[in-house]
PDB file of C-alpha atoms in Angstrom:
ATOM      1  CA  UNK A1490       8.902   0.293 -17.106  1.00  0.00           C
ATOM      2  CA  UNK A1491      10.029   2.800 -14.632  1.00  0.00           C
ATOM      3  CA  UNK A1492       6.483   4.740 -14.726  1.00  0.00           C
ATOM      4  CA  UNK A1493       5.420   1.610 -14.327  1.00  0.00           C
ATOM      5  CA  UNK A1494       7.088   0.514 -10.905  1.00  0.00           C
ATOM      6  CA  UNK A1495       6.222   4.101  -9.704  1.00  0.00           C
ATOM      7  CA  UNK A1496       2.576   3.610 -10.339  1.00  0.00           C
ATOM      8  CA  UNK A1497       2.656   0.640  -8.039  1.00  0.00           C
ATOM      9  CA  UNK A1498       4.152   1.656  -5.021  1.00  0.00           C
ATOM     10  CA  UNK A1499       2.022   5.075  -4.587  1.00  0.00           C
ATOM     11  CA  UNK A1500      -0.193   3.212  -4.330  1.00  0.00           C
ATOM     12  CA  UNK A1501       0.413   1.189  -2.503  1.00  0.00           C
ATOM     13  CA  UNK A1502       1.724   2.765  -3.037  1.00  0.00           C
ATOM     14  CA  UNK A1503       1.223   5.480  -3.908  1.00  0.00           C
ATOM     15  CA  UNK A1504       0.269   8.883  -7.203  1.00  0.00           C
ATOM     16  CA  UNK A1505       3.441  10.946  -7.019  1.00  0.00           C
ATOM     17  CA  UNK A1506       5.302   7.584  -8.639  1.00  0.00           C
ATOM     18  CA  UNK A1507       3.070   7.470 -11.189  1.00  0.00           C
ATOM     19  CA  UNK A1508       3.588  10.151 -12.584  1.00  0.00           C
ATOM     20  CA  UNK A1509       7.406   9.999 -12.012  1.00  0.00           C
ATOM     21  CA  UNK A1510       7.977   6.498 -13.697  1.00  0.00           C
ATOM     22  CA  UNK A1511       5.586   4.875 -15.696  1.00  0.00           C
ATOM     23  CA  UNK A1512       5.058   2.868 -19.137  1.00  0.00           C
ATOM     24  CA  UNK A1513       1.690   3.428 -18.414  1.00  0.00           C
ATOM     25  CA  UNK A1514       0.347   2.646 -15.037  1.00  0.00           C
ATOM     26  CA  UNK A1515      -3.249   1.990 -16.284  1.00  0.00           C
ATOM     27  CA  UNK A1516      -4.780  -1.219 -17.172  1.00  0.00           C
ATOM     28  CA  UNK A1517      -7.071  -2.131 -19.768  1.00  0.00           C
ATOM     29  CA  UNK A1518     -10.843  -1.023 -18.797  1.00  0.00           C
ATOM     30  CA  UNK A1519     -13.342  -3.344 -16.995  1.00  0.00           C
ATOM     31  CA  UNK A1520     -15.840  -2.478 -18.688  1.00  0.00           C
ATOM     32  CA  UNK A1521     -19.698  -3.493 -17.768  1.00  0.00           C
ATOM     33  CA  UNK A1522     -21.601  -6.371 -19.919  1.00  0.00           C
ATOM     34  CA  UNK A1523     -23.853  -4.742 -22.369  1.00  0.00           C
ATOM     35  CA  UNK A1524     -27.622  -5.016 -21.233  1.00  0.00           C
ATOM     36  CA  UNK A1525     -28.708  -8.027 -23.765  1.00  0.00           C
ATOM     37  CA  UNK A1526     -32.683  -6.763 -22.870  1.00  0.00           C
ATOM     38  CA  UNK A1527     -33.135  -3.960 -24.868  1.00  0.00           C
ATOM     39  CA  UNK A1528     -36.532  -3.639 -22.815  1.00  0.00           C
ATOM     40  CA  UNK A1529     -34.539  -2.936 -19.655  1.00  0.00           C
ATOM     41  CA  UNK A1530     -32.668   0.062 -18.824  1.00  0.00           C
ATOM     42  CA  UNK A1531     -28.704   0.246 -17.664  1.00  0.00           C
ATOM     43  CA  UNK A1532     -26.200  -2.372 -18.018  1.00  0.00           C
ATOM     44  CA  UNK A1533     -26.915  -4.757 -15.284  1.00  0.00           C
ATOM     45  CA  UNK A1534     -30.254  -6.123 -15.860  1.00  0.00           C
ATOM     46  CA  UNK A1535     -29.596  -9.863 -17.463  1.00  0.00           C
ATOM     47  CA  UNK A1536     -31.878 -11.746 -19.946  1.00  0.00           C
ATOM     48  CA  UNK A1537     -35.577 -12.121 -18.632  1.00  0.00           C
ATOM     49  CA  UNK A1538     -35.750 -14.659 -15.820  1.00  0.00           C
ATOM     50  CA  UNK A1539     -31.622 -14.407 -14.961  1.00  0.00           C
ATOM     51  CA  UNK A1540     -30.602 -12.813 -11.504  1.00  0.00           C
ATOM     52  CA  UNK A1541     -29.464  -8.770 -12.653  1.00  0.00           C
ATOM     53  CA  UNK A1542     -25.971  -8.534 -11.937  1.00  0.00           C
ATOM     54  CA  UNK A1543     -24.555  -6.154  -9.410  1.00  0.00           C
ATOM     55  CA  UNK A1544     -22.717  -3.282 -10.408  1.00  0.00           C
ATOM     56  CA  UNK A1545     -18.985  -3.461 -10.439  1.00  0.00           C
ATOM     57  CA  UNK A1546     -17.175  -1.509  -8.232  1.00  0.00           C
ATOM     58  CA  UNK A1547     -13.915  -1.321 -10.159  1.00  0.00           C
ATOM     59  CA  UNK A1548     -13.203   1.639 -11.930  1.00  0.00           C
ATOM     60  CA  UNK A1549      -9.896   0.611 -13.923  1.00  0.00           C
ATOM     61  CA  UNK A1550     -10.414   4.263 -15.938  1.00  0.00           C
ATOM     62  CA  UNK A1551     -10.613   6.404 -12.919  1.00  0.00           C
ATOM     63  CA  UNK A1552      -7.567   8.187 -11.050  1.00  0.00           C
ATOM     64  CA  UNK A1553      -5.538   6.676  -8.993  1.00  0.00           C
ATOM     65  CA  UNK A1554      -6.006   7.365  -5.447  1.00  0.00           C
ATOM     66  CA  UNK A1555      -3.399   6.851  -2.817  1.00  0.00           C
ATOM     67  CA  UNK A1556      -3.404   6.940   1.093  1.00  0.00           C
ATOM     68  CA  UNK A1557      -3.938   5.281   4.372  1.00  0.00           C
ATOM     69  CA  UNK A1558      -6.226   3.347   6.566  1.00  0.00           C
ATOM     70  CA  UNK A1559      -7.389   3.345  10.333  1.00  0.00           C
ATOM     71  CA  UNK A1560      -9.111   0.545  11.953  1.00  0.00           C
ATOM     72  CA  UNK A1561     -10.701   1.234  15.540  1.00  0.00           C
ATOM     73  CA  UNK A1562     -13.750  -0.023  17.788  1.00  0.00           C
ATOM     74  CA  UNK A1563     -17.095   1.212  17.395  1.00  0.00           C
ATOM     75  CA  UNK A1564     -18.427  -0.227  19.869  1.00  0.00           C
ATOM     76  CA  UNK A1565     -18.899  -3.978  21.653  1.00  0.00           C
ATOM     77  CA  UNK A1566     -21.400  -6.768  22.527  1.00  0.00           C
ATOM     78  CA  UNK A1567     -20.965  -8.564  25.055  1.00  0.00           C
ATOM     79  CA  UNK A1568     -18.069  -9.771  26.788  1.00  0.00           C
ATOM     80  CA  UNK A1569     -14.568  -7.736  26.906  1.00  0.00           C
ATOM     81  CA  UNK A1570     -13.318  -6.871  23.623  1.00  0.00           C
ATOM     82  CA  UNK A1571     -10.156  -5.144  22.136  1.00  0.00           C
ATOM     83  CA  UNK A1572      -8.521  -4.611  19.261  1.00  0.00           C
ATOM     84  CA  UNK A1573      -5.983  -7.059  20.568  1.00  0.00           C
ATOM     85  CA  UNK A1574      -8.974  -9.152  19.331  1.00  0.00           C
ATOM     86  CA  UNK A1575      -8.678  -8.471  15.620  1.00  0.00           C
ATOM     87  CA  UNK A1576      -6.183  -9.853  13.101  1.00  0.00           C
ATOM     88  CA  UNK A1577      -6.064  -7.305  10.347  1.00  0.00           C
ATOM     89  CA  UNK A1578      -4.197  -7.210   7.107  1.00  0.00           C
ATOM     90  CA  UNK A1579      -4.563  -5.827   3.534  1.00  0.00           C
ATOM     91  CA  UNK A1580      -3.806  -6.756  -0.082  1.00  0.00           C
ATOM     92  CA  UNK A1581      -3.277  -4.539  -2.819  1.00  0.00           C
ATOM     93  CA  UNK A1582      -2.328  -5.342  -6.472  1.00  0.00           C
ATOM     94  CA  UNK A1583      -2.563  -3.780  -9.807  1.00  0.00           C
ATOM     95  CA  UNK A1584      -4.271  -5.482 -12.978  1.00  0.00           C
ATOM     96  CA  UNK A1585      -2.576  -5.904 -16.113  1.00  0.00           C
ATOM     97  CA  UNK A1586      -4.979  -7.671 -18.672  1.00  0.00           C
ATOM     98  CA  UNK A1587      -6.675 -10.994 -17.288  1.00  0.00           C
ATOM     99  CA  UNK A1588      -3.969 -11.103 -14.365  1.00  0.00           C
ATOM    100  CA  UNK A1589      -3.742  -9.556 -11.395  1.00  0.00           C
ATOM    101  CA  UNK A1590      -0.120  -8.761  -9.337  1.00  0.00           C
ATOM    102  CA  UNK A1591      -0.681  -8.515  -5.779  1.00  0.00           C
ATOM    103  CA  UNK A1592       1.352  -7.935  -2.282  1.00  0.00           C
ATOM    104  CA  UNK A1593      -0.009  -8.764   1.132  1.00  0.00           C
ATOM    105  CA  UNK A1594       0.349  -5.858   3.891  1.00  0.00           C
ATOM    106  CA  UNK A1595       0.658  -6.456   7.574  1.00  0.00           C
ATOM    107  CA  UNK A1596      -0.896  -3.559   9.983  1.00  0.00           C
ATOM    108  CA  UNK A1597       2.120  -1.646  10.990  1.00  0.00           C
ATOM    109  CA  UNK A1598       2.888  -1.083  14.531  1.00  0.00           C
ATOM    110  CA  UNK A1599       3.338   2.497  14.927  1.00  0.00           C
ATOM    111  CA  UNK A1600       7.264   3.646  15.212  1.00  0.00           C
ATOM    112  CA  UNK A1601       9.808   6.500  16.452  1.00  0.00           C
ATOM    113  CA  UNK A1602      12.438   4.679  15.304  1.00  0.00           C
ATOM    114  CA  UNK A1603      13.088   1.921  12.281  1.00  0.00           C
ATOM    115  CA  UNK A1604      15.486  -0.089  10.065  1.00  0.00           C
ATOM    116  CA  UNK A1605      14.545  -1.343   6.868  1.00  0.00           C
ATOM    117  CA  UNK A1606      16.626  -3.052   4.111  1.00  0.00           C
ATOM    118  CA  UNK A1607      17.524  -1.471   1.082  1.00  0.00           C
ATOM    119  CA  UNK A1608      19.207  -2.530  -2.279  1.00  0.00           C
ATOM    120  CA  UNK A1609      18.896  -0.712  -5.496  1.00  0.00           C
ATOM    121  CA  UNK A1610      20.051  -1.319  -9.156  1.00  0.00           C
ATOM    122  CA  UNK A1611      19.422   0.586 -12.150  1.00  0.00           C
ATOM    123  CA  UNK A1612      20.615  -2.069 -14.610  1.00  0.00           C
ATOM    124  CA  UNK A1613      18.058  -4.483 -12.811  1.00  0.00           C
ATOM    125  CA  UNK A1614      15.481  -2.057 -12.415  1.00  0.00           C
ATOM    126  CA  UNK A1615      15.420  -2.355  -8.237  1.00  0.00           C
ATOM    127  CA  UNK A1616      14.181  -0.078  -6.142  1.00  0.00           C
ATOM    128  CA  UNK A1617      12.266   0.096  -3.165  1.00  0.00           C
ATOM    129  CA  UNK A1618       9.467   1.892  -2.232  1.00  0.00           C
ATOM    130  CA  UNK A1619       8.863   3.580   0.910  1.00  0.00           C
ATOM    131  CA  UNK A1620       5.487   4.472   2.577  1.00  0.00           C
ATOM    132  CA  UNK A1621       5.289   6.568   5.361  1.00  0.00           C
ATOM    133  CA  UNK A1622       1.720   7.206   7.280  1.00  0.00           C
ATOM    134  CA  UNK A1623       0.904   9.845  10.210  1.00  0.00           C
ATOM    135  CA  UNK A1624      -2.024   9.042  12.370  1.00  0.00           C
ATOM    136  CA  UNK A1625      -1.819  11.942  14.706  1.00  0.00           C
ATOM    137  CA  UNK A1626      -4.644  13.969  14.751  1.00  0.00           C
ATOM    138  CA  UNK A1627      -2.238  16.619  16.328  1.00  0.00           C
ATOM    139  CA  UNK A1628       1.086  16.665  15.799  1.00  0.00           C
ATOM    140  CA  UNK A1629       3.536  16.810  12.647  1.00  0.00           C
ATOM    141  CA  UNK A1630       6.196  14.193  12.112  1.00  0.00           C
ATOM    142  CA  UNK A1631       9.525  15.324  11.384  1.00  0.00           C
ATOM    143  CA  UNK A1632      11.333  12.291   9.957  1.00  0.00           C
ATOM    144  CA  UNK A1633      14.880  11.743   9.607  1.00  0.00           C
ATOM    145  CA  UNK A1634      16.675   8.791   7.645  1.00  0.00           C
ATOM    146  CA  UNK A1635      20.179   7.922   7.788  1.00  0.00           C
ATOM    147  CA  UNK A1636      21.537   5.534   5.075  1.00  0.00           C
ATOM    148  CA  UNK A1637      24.334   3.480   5.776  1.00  0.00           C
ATOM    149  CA  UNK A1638      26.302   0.957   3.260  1.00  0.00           C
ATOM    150  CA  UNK A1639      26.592  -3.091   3.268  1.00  0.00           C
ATOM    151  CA  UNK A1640      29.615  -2.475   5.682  1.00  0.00           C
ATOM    152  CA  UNK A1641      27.736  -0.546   8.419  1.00  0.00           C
ATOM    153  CA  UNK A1642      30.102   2.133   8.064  1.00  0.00           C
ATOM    154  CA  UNK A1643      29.811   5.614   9.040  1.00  0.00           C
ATOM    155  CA  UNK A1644      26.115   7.197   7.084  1.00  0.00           C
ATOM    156  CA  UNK A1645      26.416   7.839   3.020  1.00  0.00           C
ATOM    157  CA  UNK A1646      23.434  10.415   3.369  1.00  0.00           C
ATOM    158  CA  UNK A1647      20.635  11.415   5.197  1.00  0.00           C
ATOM    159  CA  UNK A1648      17.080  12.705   4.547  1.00  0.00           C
ATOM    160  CA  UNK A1649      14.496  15.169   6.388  1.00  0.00           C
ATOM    161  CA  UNK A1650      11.104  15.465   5.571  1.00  0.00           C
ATOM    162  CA  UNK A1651       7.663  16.080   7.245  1.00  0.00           C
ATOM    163  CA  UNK A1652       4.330  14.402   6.983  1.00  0.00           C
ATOM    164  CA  UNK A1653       1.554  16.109   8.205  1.00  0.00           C
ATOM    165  CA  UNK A1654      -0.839  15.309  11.191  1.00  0.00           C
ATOM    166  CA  UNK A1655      -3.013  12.727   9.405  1.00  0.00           C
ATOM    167  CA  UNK A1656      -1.134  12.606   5.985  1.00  0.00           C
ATOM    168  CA  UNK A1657       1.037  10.014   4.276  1.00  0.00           C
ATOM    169  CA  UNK A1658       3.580   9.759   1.887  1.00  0.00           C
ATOM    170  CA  UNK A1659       4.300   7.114  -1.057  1.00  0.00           C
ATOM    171  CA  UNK A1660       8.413   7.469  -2.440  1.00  0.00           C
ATOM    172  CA  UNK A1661      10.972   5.681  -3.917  1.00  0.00           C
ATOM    173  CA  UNK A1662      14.174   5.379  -2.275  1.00  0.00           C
ATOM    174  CA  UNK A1663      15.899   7.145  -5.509  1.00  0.00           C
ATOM    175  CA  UNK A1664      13.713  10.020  -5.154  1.00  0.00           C
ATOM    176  CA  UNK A1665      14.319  10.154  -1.701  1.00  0.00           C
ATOM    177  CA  UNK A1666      18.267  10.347  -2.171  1.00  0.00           C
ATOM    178  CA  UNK A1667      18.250  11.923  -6.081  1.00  0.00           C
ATOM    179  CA  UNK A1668      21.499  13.963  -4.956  1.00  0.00           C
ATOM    180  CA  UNK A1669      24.677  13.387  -5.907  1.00  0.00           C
ATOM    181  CA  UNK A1670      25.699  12.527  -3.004  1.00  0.00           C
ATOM    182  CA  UNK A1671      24.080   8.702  -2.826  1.00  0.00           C
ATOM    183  CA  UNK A1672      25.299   6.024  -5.602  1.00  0.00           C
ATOM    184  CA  UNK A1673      22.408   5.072  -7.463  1.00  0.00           C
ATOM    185  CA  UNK A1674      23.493   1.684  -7.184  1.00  0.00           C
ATOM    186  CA  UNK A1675      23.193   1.144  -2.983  1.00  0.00           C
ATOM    187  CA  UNK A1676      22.472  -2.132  -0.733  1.00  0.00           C
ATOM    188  CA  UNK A1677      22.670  -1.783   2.982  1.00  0.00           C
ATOM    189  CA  UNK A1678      20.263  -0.050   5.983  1.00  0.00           C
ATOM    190  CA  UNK A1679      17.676   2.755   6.273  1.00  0.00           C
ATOM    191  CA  UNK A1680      17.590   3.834   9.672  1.00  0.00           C
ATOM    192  CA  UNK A1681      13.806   6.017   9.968  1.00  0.00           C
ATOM    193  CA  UNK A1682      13.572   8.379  13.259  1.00  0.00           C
ATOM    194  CA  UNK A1683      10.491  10.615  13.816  1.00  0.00           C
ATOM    195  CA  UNK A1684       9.687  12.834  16.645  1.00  0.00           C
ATOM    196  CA  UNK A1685       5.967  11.636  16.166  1.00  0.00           C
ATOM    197  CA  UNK A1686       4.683   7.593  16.433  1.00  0.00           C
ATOM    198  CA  UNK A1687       4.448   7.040  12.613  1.00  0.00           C
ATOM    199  CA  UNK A1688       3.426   3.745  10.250  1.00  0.00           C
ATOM    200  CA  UNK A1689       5.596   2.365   8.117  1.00  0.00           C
ATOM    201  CA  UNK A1690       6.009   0.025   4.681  1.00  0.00           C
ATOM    202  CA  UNK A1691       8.311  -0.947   2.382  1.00  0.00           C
ATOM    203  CA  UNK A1692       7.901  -2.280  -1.020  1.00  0.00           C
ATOM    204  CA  UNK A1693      11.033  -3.998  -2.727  1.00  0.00           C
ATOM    205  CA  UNK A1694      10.674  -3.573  -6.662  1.00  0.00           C
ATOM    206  CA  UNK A1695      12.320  -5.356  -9.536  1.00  0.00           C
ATOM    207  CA  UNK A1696      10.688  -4.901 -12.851  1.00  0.00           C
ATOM    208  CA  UNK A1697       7.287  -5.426 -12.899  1.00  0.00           C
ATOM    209  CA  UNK A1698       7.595  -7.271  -9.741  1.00  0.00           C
ATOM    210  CA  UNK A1699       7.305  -6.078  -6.305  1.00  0.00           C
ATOM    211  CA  UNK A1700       7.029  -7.765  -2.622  1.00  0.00           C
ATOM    212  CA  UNK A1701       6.411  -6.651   0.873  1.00  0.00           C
ATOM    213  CA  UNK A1702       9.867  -6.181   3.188  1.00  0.00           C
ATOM    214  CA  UNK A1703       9.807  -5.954   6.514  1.00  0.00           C
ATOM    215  CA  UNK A1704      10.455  -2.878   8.330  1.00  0.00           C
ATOM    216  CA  UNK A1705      12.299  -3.817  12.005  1.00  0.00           C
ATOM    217  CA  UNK A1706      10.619  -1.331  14.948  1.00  0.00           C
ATOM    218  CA  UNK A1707      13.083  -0.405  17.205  1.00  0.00           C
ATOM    219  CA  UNK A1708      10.615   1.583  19.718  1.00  0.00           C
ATOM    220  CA  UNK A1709       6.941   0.724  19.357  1.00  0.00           C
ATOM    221  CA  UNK A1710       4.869   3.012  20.590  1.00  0.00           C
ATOM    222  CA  UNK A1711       1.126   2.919  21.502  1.00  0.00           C
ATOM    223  CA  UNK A1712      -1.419   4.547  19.054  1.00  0.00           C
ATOM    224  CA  UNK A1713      -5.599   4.595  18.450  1.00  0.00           C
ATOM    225  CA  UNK A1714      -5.913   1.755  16.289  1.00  0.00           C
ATOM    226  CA  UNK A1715      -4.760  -0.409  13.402  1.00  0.00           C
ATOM    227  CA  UNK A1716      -3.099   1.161  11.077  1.00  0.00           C
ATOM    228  CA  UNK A1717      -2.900   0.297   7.196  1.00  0.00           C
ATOM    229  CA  UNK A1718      -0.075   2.648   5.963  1.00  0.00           C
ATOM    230  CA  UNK A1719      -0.636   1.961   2.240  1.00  0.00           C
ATOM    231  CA  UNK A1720      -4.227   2.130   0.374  1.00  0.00           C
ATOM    232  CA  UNK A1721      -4.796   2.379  -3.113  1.00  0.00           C
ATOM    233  CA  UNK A1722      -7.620   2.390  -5.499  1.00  0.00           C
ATOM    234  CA  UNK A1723      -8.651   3.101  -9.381  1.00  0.00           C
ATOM    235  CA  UNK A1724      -6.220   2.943 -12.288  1.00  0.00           C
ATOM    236  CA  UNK A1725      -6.533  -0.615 -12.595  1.00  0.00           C
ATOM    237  CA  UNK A1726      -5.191  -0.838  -8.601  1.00  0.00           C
ATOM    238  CA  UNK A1727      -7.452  -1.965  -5.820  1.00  0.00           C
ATOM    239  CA  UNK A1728      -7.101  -2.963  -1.883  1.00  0.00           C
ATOM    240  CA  UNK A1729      -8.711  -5.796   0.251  1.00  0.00           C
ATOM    241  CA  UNK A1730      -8.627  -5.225   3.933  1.00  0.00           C
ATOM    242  CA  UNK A1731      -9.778  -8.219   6.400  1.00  0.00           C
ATOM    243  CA  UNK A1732     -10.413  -8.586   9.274  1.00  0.00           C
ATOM    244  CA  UNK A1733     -10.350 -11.570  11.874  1.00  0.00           C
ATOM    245  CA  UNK A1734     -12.036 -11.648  15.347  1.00  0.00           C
ATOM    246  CA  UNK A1735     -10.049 -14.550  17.619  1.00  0.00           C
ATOM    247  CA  UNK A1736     -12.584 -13.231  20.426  1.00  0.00           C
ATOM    248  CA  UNK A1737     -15.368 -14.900  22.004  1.00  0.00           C
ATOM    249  CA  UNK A1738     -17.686 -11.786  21.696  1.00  0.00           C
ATOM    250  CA  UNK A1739     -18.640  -9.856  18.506  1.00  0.00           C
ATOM    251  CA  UNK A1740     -16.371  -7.032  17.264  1.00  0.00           C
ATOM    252  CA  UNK A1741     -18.255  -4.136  15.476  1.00  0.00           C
ATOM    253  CA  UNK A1742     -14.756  -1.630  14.390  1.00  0.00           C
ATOM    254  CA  UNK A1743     -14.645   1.622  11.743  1.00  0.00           C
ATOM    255  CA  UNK A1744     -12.320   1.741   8.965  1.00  0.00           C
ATOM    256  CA  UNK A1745     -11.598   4.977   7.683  1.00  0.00           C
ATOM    257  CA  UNK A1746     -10.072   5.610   4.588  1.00  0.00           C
ATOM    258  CA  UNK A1747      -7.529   8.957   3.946  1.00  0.00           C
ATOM    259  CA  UNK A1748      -5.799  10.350   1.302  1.00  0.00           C
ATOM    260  CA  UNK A1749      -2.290  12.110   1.418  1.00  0.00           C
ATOM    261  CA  UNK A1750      -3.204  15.363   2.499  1.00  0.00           C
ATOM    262  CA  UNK A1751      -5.285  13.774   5.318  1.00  0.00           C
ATOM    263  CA  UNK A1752      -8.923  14.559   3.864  1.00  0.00           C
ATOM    264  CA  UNK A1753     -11.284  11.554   3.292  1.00  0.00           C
ATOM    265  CA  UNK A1754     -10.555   9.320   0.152  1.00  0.00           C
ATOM    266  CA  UNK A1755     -14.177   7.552  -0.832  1.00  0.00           C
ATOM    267  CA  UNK A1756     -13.480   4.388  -2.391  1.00  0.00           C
ATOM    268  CA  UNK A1757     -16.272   1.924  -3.785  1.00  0.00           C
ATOM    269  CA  UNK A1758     -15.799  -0.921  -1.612  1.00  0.00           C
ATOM    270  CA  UNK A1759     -18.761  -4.246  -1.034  1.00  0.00           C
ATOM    271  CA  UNK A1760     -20.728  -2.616  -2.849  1.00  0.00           C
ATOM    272  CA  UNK A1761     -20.544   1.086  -1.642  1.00  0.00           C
ATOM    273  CA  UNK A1762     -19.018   4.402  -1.911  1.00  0.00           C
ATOM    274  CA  UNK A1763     -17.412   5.570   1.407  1.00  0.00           C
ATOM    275  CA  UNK A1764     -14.633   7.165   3.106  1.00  0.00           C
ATOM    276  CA  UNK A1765     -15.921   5.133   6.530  1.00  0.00           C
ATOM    277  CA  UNK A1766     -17.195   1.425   6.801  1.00  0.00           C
ATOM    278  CA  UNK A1767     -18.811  -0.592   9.635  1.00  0.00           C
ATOM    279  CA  UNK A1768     -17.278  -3.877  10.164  1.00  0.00           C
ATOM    280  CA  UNK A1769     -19.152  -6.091  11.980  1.00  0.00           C
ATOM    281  CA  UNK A1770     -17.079  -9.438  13.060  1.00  0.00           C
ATOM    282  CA  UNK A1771     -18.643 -12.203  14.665  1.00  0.00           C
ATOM    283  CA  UNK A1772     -16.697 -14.320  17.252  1.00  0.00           C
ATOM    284  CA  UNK A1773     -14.323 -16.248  15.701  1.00  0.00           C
ATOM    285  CA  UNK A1774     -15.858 -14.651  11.854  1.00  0.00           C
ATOM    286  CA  UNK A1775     -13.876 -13.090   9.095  1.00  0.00           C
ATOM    287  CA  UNK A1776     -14.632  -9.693   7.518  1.00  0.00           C
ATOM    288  CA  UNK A1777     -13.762  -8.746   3.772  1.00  0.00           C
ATOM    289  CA  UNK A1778     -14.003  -5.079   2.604  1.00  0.00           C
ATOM    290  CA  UNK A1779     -12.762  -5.193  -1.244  1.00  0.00           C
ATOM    291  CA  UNK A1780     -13.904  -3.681  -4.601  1.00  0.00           C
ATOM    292  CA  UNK A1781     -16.253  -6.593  -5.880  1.00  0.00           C
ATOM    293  CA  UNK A1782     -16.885  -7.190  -9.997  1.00  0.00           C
ATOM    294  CA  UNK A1783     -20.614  -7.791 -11.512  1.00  0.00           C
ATOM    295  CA  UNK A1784     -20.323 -11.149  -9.833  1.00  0.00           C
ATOM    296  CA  UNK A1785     -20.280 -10.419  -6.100  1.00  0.00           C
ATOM    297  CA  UNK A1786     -16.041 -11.346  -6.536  1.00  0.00           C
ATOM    298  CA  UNK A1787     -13.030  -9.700  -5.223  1.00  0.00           C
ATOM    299  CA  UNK A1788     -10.009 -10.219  -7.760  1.00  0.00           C
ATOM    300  CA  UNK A1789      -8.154 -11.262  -4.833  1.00  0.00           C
TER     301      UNK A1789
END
């Protein structure tokens, strides 16, 4: 169970937690239907006179990958256009046999400073997850959380790490504070500082389940685009990003797609293997990019 719970929040967290807890992370195989024409080579041709099928971009079997997203303009047609014209969020969920769990994600706004609830229980298998993402093409941030108790007291412990200039990082607030020093059993506040505008998300675990917590910015701070600060993809895990123009002109934006370490993570997504994607959004038109099955659908 605790594999398990770590699989799901490096990826979207996030690989490290895979590895650290995990009843096993990966579900069954979707496999492809068996061509039923022996004349025909491959496994997507149907019977003689049926539409072939598509191939299915889900690769349940493959490694996990974990990391970040970017959304910024390409360019414009017409009129004056901004990001401030696109509504952007993701969802990301892991399959386990014929269902699917699944979290939304709102774009974070990037951050030098944050607060973010936490509560963990080992009896109740709680935990939250914590995803951290770097956009800086630049600069290293050098982050700093303070944890305080229920009572807003004086800090129970503090953290310091660094993520890289375009890197991210996927961990569970009991790896995070595995010293002594920390009960295992903790609710109160996780104050985040960094000397860097970073992207933020938390994940609140219990069991098998897991939700989406908000994570308050204290000092936004401007950055070059939209940031997703949790992606993940293969291992039975998958991510939909959309996209929603409330302009009056057309929107044509990049999404980029990185792993930890900042290099470009190529994920099969509409029907494609990429580690950048054109989205064109009409005025007032929606835009999907998702892993899509034999049938043109996102599990979504």
């Amino acid at each position: 169970m605790r594999r398990f719970i770590t699989a799901i929040i490096i990826l979207l967290l996030l690989s490290n937690w895979a590895l650290a807890q995990g009843n096993s992370a990966n579900a069954p195989g979707h496999e492809n239907e068996k061509n039923e024409n022996k004349g025909d080579k491959g496994n997507n041709n149907g019977k003689a006179g049926e539409t072939p099928k598509r191939p299915d971009d889900y690769d349940d079997k493959a490694a996990i990958q974990v990391g970040w997203a970017i959304i910024t303009l390409n360019a414009t047609t017409g009129g004056s256009v901004s990001l401030n014209n696109l509504v952007a969020f993701a969802t990301f969920g892991l399959k386990r046999g014929d269902e699917t769990a699944q979290a939304g994600v709102l774009p974070s706004d990037l951050s030098v400073s944050s607060l973010m609830f936490v509560s963990t229980n080992r009896k109740l298998s709680r935990n939250i997850g914590i995803g951290i993402a770097n956009p800086s093409t630049t600069a290293d941030a050098h982050i700093l959380m303070t944890l305080h108790d229920q009572d807003g007291g004086p800090a129970i412990g503090t953290k310091q790490f660094t993520v890289g200039k375009g890197q991210q990082t996927s961990q569970f607030f009991t790896s995070l504070f595995a010293d002594g020093a920390v009960p295992k059993d903790v609710t109160g506040t996780l104050s985040i500082t960094s000397d860097v505008p970073v992207s933020m998300i938390g994940l609140r675990f219990r069991g098998d389940n897991f939700s989406t917590i908000p994570v308050t910015n204290l000092s936004p701070s401007s950055g070059r685009g939209i940031v997703i600060p949790e992606f993940a993809a293969g291992g039975g895990w998958a991510t939909e990003l959309v996209l929603v123009n409330t302009g009056s002109s057309q929107v044509n934006a990049r999404i980029d797609l990185f792993k930890q370490d900042g290099t470009p993570m190529t994920v099969r997504l509409n029907g494609e293997s990429k580690s950048s994607f054109t989205a064109l959004v009409s005025a007032g038109g929606v835009f999907e990019l998702s892993p899509k099955d034999g049938e043109g659908q996102s599990r979504f």
